[in-house]
Coordinates of C-alpha atoms and ligand atoms in Angstrom, one line a residue:
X1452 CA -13.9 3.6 22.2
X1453 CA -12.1 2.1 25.4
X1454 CA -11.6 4.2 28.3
X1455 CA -8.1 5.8 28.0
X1456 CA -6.7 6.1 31.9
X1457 CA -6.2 2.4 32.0
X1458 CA -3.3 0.5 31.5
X1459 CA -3.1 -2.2 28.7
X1460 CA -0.8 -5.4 28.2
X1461 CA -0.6 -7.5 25.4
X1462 CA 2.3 -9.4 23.4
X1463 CA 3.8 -7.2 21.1
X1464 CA 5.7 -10.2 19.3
X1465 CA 4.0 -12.3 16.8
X1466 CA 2.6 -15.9 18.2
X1467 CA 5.2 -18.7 18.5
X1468 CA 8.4 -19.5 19.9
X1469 CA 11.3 -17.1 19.2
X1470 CA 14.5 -16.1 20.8
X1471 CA 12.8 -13.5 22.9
X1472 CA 9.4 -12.3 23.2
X1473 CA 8.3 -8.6 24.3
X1474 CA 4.8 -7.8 26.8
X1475 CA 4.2 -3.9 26.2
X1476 CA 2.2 -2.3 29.0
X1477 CA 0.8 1.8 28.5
X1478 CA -0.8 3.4 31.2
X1479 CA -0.3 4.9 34.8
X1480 CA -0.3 1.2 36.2
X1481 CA 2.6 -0.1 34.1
X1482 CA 4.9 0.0 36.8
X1483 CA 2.4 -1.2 39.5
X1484 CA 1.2 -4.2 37.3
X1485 CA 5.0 -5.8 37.4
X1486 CA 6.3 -4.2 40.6
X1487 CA 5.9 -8.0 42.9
X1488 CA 6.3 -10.2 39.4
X1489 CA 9.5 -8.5 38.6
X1490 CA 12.9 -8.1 40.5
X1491 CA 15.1 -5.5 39.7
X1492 CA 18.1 -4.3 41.3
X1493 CA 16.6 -0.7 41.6
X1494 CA 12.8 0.0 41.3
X1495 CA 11.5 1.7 39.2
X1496 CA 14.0 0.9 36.5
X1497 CA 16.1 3.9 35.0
X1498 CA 14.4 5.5 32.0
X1499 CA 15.1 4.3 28.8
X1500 CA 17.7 1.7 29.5
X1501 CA 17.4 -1.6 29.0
X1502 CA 17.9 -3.2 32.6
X1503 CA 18.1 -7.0 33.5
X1504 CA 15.6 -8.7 36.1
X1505 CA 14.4 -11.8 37.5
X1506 CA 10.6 -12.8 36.4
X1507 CA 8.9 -14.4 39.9
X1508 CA 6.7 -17.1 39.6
X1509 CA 4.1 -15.9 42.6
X1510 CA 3.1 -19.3 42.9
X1511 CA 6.3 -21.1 43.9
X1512 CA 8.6 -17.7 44.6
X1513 CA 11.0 -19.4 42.3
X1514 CA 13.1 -17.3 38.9
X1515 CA 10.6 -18.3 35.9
X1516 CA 12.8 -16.1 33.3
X1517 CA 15.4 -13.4 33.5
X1518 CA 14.1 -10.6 31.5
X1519 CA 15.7 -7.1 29.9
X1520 CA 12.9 -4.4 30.7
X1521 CA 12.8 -0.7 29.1
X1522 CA 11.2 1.6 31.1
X1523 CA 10.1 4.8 28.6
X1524 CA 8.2 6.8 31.2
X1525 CA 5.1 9.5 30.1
X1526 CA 5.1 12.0 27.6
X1527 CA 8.8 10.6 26.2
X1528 CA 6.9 7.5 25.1
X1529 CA 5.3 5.8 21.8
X1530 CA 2.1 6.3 23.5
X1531 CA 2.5 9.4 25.6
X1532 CA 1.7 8.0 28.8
X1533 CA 3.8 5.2 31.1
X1534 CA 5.3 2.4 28.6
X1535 CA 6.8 -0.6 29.5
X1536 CA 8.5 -3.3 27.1
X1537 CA 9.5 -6.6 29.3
X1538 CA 11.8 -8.8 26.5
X1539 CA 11.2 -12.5 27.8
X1540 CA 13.1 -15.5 26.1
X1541 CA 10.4 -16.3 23.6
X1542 CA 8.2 -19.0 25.1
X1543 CA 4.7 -18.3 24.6
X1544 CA 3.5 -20.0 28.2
X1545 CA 5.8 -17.5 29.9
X1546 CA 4.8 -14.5 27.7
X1547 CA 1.2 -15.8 28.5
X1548 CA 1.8 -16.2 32.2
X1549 CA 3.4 -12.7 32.0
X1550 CA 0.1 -11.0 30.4
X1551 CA -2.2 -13.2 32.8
X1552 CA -0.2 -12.1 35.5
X1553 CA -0.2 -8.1 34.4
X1554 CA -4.3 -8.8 34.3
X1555 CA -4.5 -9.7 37.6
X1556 CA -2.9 -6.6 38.5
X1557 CA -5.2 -4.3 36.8
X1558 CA -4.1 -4.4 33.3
X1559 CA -6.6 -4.9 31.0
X1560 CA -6.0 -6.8 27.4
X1561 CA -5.3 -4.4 24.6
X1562 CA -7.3 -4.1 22.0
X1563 CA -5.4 -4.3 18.4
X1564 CA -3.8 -0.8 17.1
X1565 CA -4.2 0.4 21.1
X1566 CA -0.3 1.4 21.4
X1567 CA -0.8 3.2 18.3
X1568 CA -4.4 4.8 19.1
X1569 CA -3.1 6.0 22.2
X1570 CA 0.0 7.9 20.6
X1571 CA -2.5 9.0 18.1
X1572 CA -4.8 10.8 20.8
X1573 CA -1.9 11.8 23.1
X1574 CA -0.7 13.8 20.1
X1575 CA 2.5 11.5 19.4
X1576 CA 1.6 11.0 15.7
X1577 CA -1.0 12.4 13.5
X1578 CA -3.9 9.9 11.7
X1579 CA -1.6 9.3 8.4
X1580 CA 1.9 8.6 10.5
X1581 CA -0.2 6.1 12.2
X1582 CA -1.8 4.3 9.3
X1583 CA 2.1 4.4 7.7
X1584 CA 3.4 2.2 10.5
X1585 CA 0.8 -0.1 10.4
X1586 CA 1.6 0.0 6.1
X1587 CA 5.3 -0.6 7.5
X1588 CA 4.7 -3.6 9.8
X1589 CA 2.6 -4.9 6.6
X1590 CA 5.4 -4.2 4.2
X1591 CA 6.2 -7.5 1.8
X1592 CA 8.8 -5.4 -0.1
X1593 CA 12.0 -2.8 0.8
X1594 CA 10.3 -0.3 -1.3
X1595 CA 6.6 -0.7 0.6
X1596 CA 8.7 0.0 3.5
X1597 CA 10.7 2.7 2.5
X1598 CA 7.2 4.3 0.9
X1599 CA 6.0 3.9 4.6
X1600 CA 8.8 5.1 6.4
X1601 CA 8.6 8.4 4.3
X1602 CA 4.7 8.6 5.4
X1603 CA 5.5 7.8 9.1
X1604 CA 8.0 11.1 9.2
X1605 CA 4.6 13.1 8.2
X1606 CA 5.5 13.3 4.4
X1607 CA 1.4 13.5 3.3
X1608 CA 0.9 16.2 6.0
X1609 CA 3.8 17.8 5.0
X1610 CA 2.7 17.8 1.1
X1611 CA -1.3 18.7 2.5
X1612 CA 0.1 22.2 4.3
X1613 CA 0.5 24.5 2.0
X1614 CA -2.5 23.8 0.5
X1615 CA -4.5 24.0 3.6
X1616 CA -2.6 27.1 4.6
X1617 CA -3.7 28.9 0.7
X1618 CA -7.4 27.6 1.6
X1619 CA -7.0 29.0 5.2
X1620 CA -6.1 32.5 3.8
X1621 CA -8.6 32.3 1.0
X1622 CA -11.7 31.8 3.7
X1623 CA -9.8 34.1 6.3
X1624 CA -10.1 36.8 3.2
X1625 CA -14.3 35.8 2.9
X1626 CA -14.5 35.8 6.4
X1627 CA -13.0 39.6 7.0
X1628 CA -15.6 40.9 4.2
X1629 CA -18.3 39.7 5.5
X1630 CA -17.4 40.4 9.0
X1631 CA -16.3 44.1 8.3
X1632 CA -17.8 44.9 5.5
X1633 CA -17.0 45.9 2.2
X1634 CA -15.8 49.4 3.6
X1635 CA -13.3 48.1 6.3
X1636 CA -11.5 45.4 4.7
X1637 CA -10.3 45.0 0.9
X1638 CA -12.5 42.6 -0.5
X1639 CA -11.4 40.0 -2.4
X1640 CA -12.8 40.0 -6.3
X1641 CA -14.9 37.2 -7.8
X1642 CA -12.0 36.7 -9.9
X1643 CA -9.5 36.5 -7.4
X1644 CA -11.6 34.2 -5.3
X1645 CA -11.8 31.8 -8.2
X1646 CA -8.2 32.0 -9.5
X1647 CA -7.2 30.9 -5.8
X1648 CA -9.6 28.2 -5.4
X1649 CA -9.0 26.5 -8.7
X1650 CA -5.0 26.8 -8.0
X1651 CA -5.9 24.8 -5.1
X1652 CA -7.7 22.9 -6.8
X1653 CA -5.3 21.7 -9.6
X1654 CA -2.4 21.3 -6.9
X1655 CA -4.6 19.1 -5.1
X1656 CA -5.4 17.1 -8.3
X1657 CA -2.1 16.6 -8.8
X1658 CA -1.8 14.8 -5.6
X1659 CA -5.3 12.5 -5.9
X1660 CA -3.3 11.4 -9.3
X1661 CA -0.1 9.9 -7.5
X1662 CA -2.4 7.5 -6.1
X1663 CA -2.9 5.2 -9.3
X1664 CA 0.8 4.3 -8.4
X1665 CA 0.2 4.9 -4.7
X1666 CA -2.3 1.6 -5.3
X1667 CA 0.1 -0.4 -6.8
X1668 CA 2.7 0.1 -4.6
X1669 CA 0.4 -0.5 -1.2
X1670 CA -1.7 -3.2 -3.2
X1671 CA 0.7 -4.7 -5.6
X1672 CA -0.6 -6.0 -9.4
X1673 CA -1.8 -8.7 -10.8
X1674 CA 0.2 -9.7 -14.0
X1675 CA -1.6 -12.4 -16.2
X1676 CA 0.9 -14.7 -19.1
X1677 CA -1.2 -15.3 -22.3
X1678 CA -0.5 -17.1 -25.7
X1679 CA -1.1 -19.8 -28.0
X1680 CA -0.1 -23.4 -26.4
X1681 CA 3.8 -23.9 -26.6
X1682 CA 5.1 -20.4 -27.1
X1683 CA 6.7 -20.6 -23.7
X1684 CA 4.5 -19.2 -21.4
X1685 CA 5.5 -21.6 -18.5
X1686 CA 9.5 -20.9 -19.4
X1687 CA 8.9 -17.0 -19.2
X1688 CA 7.1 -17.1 -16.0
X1689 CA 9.7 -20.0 -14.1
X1690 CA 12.6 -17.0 -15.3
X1691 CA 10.1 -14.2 -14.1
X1692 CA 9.8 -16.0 -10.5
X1693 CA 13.6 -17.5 -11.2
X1694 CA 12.6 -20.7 -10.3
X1695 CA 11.1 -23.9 -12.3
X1696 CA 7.8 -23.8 -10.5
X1697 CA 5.5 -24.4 -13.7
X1698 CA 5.6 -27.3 -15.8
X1699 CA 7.4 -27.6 -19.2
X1700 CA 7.2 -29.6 -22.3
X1701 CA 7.5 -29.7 -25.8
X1702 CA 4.0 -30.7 -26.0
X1703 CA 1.4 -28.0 -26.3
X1704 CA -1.4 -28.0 -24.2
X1705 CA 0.9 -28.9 -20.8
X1706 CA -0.5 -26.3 -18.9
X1707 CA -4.3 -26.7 -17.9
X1708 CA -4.9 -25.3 -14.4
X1709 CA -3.9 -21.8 -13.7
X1710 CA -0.3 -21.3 -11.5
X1711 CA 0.0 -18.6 -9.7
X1712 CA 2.9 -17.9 -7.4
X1713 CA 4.4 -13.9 -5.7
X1714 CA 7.2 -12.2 -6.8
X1715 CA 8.8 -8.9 -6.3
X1716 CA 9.2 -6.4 -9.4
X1717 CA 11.7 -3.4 -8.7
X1718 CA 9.8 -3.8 -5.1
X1719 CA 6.2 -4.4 -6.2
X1720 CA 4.4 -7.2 -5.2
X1721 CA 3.4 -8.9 -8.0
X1722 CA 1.2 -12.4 -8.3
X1723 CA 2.1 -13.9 -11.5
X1724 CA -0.3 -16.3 -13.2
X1725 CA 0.7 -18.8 -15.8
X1726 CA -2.6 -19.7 -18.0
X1727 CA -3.4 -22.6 -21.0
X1728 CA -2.4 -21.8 -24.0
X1729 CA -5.2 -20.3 -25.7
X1730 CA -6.9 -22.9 -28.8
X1731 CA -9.6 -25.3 -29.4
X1732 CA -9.6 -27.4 -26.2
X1733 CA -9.0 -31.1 -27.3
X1734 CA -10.9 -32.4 -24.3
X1735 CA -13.1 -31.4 -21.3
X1736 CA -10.4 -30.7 -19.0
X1737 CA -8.2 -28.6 -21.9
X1738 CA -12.0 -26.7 -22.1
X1739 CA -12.2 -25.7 -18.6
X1740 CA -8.6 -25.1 -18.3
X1741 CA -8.9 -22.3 -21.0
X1742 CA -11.9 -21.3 -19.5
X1743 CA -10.6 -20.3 -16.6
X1744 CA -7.8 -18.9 -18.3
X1745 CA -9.8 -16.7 -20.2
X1746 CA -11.1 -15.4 -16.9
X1747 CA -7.7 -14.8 -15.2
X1748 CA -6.8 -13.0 -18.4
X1749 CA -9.4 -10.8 -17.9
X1750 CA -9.5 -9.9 -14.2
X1751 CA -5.8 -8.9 -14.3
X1752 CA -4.2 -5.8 -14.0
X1753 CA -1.4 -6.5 -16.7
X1754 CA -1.4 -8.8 -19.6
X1755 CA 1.7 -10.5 -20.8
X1756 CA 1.6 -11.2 -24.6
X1757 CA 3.4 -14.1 -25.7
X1758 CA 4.2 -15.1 -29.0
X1759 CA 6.7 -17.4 -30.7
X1760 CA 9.2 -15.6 -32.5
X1761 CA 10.5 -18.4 -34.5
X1762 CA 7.0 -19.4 -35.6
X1763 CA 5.8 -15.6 -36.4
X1764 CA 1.8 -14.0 -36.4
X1765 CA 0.2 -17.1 -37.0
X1766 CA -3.5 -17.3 -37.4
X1767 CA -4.2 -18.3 -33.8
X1768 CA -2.2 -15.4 -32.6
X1769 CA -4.8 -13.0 -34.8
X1770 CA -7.2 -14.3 -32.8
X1771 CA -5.8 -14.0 -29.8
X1772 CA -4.5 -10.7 -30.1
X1773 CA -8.5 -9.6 -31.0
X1774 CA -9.6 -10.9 -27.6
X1775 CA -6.9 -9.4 -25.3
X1776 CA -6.3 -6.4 -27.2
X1777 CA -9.0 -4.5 -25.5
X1778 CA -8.5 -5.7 -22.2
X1779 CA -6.4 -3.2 -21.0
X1780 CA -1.9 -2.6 -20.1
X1781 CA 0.1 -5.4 -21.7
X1782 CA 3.5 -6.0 -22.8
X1783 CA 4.4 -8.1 -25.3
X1784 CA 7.3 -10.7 -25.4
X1785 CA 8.6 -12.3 -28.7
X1786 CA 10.1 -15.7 -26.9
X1787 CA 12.4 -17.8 -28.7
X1788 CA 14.7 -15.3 -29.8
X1789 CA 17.8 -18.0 -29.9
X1790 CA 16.0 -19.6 -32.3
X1791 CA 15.7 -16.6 -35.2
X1792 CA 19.1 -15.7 -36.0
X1793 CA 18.7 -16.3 -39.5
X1794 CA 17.9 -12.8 -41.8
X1795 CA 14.3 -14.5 -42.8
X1796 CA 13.1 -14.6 -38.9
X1797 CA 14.3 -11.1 -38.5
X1798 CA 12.2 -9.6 -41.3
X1799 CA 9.2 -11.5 -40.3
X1800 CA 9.8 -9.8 -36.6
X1801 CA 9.2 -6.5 -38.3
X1802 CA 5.8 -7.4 -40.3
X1803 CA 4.8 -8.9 -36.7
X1804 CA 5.3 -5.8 -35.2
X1805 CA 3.7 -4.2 -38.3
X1806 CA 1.0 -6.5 -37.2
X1807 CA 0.6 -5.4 -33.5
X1808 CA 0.1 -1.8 -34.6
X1809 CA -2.1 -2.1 -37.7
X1810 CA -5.6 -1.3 -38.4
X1811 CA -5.7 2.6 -37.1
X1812 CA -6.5 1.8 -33.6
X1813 CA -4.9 2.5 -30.7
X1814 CA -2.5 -0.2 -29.5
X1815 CA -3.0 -1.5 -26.1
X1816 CA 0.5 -2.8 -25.8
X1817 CA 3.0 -0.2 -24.6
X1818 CA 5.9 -2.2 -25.4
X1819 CA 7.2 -5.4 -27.3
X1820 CA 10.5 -6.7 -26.0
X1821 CA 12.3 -10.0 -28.0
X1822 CA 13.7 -12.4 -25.1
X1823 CA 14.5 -16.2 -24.7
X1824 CA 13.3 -17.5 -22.0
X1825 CA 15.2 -21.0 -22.5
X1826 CA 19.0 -18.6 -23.0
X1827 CA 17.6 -15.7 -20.2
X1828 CA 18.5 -13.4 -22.7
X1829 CA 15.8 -9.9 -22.8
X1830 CA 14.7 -11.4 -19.3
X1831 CA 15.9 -8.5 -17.3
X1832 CA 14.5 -5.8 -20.4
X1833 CA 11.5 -8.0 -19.9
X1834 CA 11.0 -6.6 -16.1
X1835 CA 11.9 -3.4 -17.1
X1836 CA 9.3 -3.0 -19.9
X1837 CA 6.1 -5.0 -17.0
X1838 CA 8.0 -1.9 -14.7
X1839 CA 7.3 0.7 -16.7
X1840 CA 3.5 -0.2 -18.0
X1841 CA 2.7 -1.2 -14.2
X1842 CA 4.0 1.5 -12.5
X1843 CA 5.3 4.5 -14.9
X1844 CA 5.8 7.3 -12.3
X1845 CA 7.5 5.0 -10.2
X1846 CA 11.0 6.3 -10.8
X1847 CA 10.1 10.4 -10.9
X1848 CA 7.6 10.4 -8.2
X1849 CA 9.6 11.0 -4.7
X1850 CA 8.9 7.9 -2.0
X1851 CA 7.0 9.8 0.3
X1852 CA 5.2 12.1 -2.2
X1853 CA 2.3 9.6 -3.3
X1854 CA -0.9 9.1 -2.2
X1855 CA -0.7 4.9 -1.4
X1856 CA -4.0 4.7 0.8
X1857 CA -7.7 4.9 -0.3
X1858 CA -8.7 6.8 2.6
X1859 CA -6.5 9.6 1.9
X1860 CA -7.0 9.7 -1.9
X1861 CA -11.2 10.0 -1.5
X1862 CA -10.8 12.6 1.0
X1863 CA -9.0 14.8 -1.2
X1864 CA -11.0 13.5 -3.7
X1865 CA -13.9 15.2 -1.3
X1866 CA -11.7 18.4 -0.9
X1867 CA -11.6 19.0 -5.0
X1868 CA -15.2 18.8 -5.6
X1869 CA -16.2 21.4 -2.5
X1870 CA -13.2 23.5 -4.3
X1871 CA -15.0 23.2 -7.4
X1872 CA -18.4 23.9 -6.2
X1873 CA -17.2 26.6 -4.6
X1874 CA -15.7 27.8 -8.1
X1875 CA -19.0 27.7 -10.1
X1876 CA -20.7 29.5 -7.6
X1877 CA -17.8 32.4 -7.5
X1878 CA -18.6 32.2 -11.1
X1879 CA -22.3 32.9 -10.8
X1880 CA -21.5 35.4 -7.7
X1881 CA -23.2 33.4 -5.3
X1882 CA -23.3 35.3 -1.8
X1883 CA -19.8 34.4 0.1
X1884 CA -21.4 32.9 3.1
X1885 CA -22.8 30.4 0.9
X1886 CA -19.3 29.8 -0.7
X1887 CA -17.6 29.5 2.8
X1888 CA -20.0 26.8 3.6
X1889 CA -18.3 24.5 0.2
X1890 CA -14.6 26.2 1.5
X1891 CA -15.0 24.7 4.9
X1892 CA -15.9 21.6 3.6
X1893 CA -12.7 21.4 2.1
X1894 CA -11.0 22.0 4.7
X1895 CA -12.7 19.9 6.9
X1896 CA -12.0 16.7 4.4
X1897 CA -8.2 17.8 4.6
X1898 CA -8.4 18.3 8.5
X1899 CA -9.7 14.8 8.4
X1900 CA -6.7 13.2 6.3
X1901 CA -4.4 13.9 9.6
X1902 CA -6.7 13.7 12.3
X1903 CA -7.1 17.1 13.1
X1904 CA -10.9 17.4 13.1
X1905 CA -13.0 15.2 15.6
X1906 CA -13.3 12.0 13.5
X1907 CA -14.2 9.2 16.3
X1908 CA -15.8 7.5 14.3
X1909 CA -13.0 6.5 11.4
X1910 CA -10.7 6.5 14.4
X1911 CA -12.1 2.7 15.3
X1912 CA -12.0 1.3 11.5
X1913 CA -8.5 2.7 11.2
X1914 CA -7.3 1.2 14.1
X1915 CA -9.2 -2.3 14.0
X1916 CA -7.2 -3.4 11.1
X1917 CA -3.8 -3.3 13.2
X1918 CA -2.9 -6.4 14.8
X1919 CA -2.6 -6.6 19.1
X1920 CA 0.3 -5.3 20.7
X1921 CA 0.5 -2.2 17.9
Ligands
GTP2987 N1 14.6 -22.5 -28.0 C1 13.7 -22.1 -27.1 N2 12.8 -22.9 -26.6 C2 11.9 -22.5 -25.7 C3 12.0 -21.1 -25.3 N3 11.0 -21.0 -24.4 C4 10.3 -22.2 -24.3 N4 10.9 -23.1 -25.1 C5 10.5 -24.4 -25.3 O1 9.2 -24.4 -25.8 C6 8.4 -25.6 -25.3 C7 7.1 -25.1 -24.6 O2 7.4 -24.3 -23.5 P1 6.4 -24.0 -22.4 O3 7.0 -23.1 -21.4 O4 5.9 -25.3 -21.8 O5 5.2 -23.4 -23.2 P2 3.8 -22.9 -22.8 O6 3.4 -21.7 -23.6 O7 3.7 -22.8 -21.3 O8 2.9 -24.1 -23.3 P3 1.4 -24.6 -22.9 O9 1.5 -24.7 -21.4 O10 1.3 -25.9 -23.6 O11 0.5 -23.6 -23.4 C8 9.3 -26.3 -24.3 O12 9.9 -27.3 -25.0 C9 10.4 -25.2 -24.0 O13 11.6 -25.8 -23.6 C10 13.0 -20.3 -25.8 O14 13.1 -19.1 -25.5 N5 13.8 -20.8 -26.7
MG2988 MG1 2.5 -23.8 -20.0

């Protein structure tokens, strides 16, 4: 890990030309690296206002750039120690002469996720506030962000206290028996040691759960559009991205490679993937086409079922429906609604649905919703219905009250089975400085969550996947 008393530049902008461009420098030699480069009116600069000056060229004494600088000085900083933000109009030759300029005058280059690393172990933020602003600078939708932001104000350290506090109390209870002995102290019972450890337990459960929609969120889903050739696979997924990206003919059989393009649904990412209509391939490039197809189906995280409402079950459907049945979340969408508003289309909907749900087992779709993807009609029911399979505790579960990263979710994970260990051998009344040993490790994988226990050695993974300047 870098030595932490020196003082690191970088450009906290992203590469290119902008309207302005911002060098960060943290450390006790902020104000020393800039002090000949930069003219103020008043040196050092108030704290915390923005205050104008004239960027020196050393070289040729001339005004390179008038800059804005903010001046947040130790302890009342992102990073705890001497921070200085220099906004530059955004050319990246001055921002670069800026930084080699700071280097010269003992800066060194940051490393990426320094800024944040440094208000990590200067006690600014804890490990999880960290890791949410680097989720929010990564953010591709409003509600990613507004997940984030509720992490960055300490929501999973909030949610973790009680529950460390309850498994504080029940190993301070251990602790005082064996220290004082059984005459001294009341003394927990074996059932009382177990009833608190399992409620611990179970609450902790709870929160490992949240992360199957913590994942989607942070990850987003992969939603795959299936059928027999002309159904209107292409027309559902051009209203899905609400724009005419995929081909579309009356011909079946138009759509050979896979398309695949991002969208946004009720703020999770979504890739959507158009496939070939699924039937004997008529040549070698049909063959590979479904092929793939086949494969795309598969490896998704959502299926979208599409059938042709005017046309009914057909046999090719049957077949279909066999091979993606099992595959795991789908919806299904009976297209071509405009074209069945005649009493005989209608009751042939209801043996198709009959259909869908016959032969015992369990059906795999959650939902069948009847749009038109030529009228729009059922489109927005449509999202609703992919909403509700992809993400179903999306609307009860508060936005800072799930579990969106791996790291977090396996460490409590870790904290459940000690708990449970430490259950079974309550059960079979196990001495208590043997059950201690399982307790602790609980509360060390919780300690570890917010950064509270010595974990160096995560500290550098965590932080190498922020970008420089962070
Ligand atoms: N009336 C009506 N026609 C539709 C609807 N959806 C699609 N179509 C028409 O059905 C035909 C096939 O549509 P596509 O979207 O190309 O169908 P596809 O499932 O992608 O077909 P392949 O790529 O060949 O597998 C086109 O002529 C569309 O205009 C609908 O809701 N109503
Ligand atoms: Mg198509």
């Amino acid at each position: 890990m870098p030595l932490r008393d020196d003082t690191i530049v970088a450009i906290a902008t992203p590469p290119g030309q902008g309207g302005i461009g911002v060098v960060r420098l943290s450390g006790g030699l902020a104000l020393d690296a800039i002090a000949d480069i930069l003219k103020f009116a008043k040196f050092p600069p108030e704290p915390r206002k923005a205050t104008l000056a004239e960027f020196r060229d050393p070289e040729t004494a001339r005004v390179l750039d008038q800059v804005v600088v903010t001046f947040f000085p130790a302890l009342h900083s992102y990073t705890g120690e001497d921070v200085l933000e220099i906004s530059c109009h955004g050319s990246p030759v001055i921002l670069a002469f800026l930084v080699e300029l700071c280097l010269a005058r003992g800066a060194r280059p940051a490393e990426p996720g320094e800024f944040t690393m440094r208000a990590f172990l200067n006690a600014r933020l804890d490990l999880t506030q960290a890791e949410a602003i680097r989720d929010l600078i990564e953010s591709r939708t409003l509600y990613q962000a507004r997940v984030a932001a509720g992490q960055m104000e300490g929501a999973v350290s909030r949610r973790l206290k009680p529950h460390k506090e309850a498994l504080l109390q029940l190993i301070a209870r251990l602790e005082a028996g064996i220290d004082f002995g059984e005459d001294d102290v009341p003394v927990s019972s074996w059932e009382e040691i177990q009833a608190a450890a399992e409620a611990i337990e179970n609450d902790l459960n709870k929160l490992v759960e949240t992360y199957q929609l913590g994942r989607v969120v942070r990850e987003g889903l992969t939603l795959a559009i299936v059928g027999r050739p002309n159904v209107g696979k292409s027309s559902l997924f051009n209203r899905l991205l609400n724009e005419e990206r995929a081909i579309v003919t009356a011909t079946p059989g138009t759509t050979r490679d896979l398309v695949s393009e991002s969208a946004s649904l009720g703020g999770i990412p979504l890739r959507l993937v158009d496939t070939a209509g699924i039937r004997e391939a008529q040549d070698e490039a049909e063959r590979l086409g479904v092929a793939k197809s086949m494969q795309a189906i598969a490896d998704s995280s959502l299926r979208l079922f599409v059938l042709d409402a005017a046309e009914g079950w057909t046999a090719g459907d049957e077949e279909l429906w066999g091979k993606v049945r099992s595959l795991g979340s789908l919806v299904v969408a009976l297209n071509k609604m405009d074209l069945t508003k005649h009493l005989a289309a209608r009751l042939d909907r209801v043996r198709l649905a009959g259909r869908l749900f016959a032969n015992g087992d369990p059906p795999s779709a959650t939902a069948v919703v009847e749009v038109s993807a030529l009228t729009g009609e059922g489109v927005q029911e449509l999202k609703q219905a992919l909403l509700a399979v992809a993400a179903p505790a999306r609307d009860t579960a508060g936005q800072g009250e799930i579990i969106t990263n791996l790291r977090h979710q396996q460490l409590i994970q870790g904290a459940v089975g000690s708990l449970d260990r430490a259950r079974h051998a309550a059960a079979i009344r196990v001495h208590h400085e043997m059950l201690l040993l399982d307790l602790y490790e609980a509360l060390h994988s919780l300690d570890e969550i917010t950064g509270s226990t010595k974990v160096d050695d995560v500290l550098g993974v965590i932080f190498s996947t922020f970008c420089i300047g962070k």
